[in-house]
XYZ file of C-alpha atoms in Angstrom:
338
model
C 65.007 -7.833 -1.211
C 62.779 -10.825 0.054
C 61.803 -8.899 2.892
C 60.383 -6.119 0.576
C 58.885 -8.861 -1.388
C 57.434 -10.365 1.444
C 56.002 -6.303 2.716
C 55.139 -5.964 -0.935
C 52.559 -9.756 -1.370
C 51.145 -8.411 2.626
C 50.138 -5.405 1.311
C 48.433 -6.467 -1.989
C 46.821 -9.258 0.160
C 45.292 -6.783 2.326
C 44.134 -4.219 -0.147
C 42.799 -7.803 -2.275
C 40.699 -8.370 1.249
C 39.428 -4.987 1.600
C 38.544 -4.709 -1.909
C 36.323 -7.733 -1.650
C 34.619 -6.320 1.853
C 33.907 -3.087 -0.060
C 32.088 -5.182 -2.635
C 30.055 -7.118 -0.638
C 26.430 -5.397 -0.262
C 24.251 -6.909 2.941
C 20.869 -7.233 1.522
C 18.014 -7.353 4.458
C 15.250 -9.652 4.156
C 13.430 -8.189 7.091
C 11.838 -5.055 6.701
C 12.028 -3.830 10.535
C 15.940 -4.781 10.786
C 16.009 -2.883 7.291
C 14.579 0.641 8.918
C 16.788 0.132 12.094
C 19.734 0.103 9.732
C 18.385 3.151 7.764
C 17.398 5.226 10.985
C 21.269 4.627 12.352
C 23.033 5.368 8.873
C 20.529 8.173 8.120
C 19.425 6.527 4.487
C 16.927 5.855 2.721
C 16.053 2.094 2.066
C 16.273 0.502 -1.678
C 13.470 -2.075 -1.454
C 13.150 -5.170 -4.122
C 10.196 -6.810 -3.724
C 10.441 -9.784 -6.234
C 9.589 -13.265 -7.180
C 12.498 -14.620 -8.712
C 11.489 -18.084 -8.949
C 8.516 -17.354 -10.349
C 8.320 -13.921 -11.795
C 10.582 -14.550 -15.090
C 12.148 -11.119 -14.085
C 13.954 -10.708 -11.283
C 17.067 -13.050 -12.263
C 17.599 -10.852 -15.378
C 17.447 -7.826 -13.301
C 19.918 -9.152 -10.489
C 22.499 -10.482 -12.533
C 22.341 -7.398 -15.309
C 22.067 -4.698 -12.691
C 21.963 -5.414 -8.803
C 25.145 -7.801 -8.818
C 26.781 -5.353 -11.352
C 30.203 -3.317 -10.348
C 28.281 0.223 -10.957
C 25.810 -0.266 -8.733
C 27.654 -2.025 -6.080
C 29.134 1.681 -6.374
C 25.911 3.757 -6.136
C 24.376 1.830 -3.642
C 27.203 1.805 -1.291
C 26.999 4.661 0.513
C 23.514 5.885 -0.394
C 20.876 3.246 0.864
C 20.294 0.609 3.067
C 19.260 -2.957 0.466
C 16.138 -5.082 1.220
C 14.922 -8.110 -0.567
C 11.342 -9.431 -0.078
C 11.043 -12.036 -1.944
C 7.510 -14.168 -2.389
C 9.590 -17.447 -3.330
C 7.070 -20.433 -4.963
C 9.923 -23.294 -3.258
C 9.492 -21.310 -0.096
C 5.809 -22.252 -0.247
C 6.494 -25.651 -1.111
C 8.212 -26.407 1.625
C 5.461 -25.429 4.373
C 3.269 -28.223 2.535
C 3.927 -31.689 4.140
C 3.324 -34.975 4.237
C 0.907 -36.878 6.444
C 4.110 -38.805 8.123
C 5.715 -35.221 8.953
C 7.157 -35.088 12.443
C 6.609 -32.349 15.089
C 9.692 -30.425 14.245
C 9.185 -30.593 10.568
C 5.550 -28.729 11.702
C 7.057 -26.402 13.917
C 9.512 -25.278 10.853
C 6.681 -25.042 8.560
C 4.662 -23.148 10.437
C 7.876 -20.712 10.800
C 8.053 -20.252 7.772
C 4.520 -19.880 7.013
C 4.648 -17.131 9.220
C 7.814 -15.541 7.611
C 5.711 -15.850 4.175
C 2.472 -14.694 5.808
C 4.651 -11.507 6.896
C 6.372 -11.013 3.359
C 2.522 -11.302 1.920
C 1.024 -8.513 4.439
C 4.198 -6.104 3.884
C 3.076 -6.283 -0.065
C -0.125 -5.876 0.450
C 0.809 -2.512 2.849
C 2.660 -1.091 -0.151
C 0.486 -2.278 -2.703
C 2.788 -3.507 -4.762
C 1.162 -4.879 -7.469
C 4.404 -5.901 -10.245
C 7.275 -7.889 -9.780
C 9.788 -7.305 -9.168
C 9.069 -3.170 -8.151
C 11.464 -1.065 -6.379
C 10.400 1.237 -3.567
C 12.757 3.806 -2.268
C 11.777 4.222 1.598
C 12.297 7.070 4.071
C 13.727 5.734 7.007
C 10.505 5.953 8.758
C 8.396 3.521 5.851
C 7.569 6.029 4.134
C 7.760 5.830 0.112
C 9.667 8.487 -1.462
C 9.567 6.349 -4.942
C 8.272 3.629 -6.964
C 10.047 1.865 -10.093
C 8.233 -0.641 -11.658
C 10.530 -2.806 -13.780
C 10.249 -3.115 -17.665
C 12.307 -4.035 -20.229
C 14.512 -0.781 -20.261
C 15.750 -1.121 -16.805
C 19.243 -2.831 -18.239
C 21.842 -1.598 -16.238
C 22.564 0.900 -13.155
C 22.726 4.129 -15.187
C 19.444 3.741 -16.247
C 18.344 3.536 -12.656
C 20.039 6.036 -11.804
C 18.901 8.423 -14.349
C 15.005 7.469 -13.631
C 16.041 8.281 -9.586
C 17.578 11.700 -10.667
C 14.684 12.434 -12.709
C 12.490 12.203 -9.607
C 14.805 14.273 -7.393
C 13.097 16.854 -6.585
C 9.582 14.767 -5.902
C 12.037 12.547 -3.561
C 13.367 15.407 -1.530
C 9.846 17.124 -1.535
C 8.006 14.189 0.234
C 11.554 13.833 2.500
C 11.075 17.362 3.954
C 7.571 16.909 4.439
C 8.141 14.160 6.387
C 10.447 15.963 8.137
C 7.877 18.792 8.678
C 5.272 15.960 9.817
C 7.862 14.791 12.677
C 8.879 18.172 13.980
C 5.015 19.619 14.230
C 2.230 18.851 16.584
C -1.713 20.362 16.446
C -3.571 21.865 13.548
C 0.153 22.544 12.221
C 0.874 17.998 12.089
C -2.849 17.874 10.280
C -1.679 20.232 7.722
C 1.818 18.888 7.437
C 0.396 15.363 7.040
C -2.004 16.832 4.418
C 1.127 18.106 2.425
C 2.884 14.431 2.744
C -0.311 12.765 1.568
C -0.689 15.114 -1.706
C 2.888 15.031 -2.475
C 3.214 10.997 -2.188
C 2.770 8.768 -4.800
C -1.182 7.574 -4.812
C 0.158 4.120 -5.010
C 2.276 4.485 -2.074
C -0.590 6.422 0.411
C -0.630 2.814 2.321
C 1.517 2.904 4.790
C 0.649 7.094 5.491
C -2.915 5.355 7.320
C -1.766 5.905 10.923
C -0.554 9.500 10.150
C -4.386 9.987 8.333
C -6.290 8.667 11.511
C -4.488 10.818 13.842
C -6.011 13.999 11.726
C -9.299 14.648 13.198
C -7.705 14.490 17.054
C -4.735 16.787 15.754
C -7.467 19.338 14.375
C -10.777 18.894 16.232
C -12.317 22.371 15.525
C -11.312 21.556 11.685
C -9.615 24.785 11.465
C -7.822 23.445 8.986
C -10.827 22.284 7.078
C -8.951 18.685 6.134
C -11.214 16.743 8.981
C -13.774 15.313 6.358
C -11.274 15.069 4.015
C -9.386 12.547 5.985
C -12.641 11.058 7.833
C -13.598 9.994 3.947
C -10.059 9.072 3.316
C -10.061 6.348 6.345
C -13.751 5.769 6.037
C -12.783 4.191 2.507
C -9.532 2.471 3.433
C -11.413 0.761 6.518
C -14.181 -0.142 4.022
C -11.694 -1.980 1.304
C -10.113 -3.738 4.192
C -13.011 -4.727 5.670
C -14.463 -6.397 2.489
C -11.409 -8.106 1.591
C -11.191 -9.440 4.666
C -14.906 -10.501 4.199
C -16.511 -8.597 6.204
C -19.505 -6.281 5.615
C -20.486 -5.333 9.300
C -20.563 -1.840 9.829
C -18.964 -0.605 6.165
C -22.426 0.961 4.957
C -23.340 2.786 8.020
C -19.369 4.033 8.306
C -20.384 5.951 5.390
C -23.818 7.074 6.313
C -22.706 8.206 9.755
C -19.716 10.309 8.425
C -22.081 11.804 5.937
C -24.255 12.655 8.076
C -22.335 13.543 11.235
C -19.296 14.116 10.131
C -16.989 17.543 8.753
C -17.660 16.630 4.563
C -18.306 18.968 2.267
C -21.356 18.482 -0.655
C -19.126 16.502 -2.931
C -17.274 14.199 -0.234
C -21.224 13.875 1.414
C -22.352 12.900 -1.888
C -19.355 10.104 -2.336
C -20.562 8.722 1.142
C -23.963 8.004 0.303
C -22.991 7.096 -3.391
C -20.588 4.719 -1.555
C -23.253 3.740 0.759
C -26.043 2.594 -1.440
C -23.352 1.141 -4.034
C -22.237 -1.633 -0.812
C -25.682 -1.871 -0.575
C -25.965 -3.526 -4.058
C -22.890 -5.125 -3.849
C -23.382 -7.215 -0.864
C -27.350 -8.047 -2.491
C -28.702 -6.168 0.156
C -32.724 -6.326 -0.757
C -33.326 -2.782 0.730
C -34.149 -0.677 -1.883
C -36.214 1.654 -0.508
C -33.037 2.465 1.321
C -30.862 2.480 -1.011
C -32.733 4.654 -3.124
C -33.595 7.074 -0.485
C -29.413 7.318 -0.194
C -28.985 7.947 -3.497
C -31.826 10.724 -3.369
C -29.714 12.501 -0.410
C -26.608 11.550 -3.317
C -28.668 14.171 -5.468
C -29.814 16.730 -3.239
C -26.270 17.159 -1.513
C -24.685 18.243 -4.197
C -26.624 18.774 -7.574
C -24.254 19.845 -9.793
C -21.525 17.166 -9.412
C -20.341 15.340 -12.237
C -20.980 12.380 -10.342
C -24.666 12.921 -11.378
C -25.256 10.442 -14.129
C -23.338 7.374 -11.883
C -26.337 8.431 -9.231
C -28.902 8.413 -11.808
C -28.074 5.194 -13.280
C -27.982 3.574 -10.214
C -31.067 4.889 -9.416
C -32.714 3.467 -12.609
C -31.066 0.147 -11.595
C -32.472 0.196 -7.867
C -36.241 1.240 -8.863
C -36.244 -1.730 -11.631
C -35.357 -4.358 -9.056
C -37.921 -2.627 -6.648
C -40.373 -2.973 -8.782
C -39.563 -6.471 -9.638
C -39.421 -7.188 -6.119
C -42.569 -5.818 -5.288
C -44.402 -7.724 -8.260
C -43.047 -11.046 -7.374
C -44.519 -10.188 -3.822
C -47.925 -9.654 -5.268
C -50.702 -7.733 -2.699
C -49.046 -9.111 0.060
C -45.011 -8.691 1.306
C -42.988 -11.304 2.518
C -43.373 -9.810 5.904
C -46.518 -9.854 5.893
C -47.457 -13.621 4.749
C -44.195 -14.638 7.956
C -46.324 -12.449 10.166
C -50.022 -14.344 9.429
């Protein structure tokens, strides 16, 4: 009788230890050990990008849903977890005092470099709430975004928002698929379906699939080349300037406008683009400007764009004028040049 006692305590020991494995969810914290995982167990990732010390969001959300039995269950065996989490004490402790040691420095400037990476991987998915969920292909690609509100309580909820966008899900998974297993004008138009079907806030990380268009398709017989020449045109332009740098940006626009594979209306964004930097970075050519603008016009009359060109025309001839007033009979150039 002991001895089936004894067989009896094992046995609800070991089913009380693999219970508590099977409970335990690994949540990544780096993103490139996150897709490794996802590419060998052939999931998708379930990304949290959060704040919790700051946000006033994220707690709530772990402790009603993510550390919940229900969706220790749904998570289990569909995804692969990652956390990125911009943490407020995490920047704290890279600031130091003026008696710091070397090996206090070396550990800040770890992790300054850990919150430097955390910082650039938002900025690639735009995220833009906290926290936000991102379902991931395995590849970095995003198949879905959830940003939190007040009616994400518990797992069902979730999971009824995630089975609502099924079918967008599985259409962006097979044509990623489609985008892996093609090559030629065949890739440019398979990228082209991925880029339509993903959601705009999500195009990010899709920019080294977009460059590779115009080499995949160099006759354009697809006719997507000046699509996707705009496309990185204006991605290299935003990065450029928020980097703070202008070099370049207007004539990336002027040169794909005028020697690139656009149509009227993307033509007439370039030079609208073009002469709008212009202004922006208090460039003082107006003649040029202007004369973009005109080429704006003449490119493609009829777009609806019209009255944006028009006003900034009026806007460019006023300051022209006032320019050319303040100047009197004789330019700048001309009083440097006497």
């Amino acid at each position: 009788m002991r001895k089936a006692i004894a067989v009896l305590f094992l046995a609800a020991l070991q089913l009380a230890f693999f219970s508590s494995c099977k409970k335990k969810l690994v949540w990544h914290d780096d993103f490139d050990a996150a897709l490794k995982a996802a590419e060998a167990q052939d999931r998708h990732v379930f990304a949290l990008f959060s704040g919790e010390d700051w946000d006033g969001r994220t707690e709530d959300f772990r402790a009603n849903v993510l550390e919940s039995n229900e969706f220790q269950e749904f998570a289990r065996d569909g995804y692969v977890l990652l956390n990125v989490d911009l943490s407020e004490a995490e920047r704290a402790n890279v600031l130091l005092g003026e008696d710091a040691g070397s090996k206090e420095k070396e550990q800040a400037a770890q992790l300054q470099s850990t919150i430097d990476a955390k910082a650039d991987l938002m900025r690639r998915y735009g995220v833009s709430s906290y926290p936000s969920i991102y379902i991931l292909s395995k590849e970095g690609y995003v198949l879905s975004i959830i940003h939190y509100d007040e009616g994400l309580v518990s797992t069902s909820v979730l999971r009824e928002i995630l089975e609502e966008q099924g079918p967008s899900i599985a259409g962006i998974s097979s044509a990623i698929v489609r985008v892996l297993n093609s090559s030629g004008v065949q890739k440019a138009t398979a990228i082209d379906a991925l880029y339509e079907a993903t959601p705009e806030a999500g195009r990010k990380p899709l920019s080294t699939l977009i460059r590779e268009v115009p080499s995949l398709d160099p006759s354009d017989a697809s006719g997507l080349v000046g699509k996707y020449e705009f496309i990185t045109a204006y991605e290299e332009a935003l990065e450029h300037i928020s980097e703070g740098q202008r070099d370049g940006v207007v004539e990336s626009f002027v040169n794909i406008a005028e020697n690139g594979h656009l149509g009227p209306a993307q033509k007439l964004e370039a030079y609208y683009n073009a002469a709008y930097l212009m202004a922006l970075f208090g460039d003082s050519d107006y003649d040029r400007m202007y004369e973009l603008l005109q080429k704006a016009q003449e490119v493609d009359p009829e777009n609806a764009r019209m009255e944006d060109i028009e006003h900034l025309m009026a806007m460019v001839s006023k300051f022209r004028d006032i320019m050319q007033q303040d100047e009197g009979p004789f330019s700048a150039k001309d009083m440097k040049d006497n």
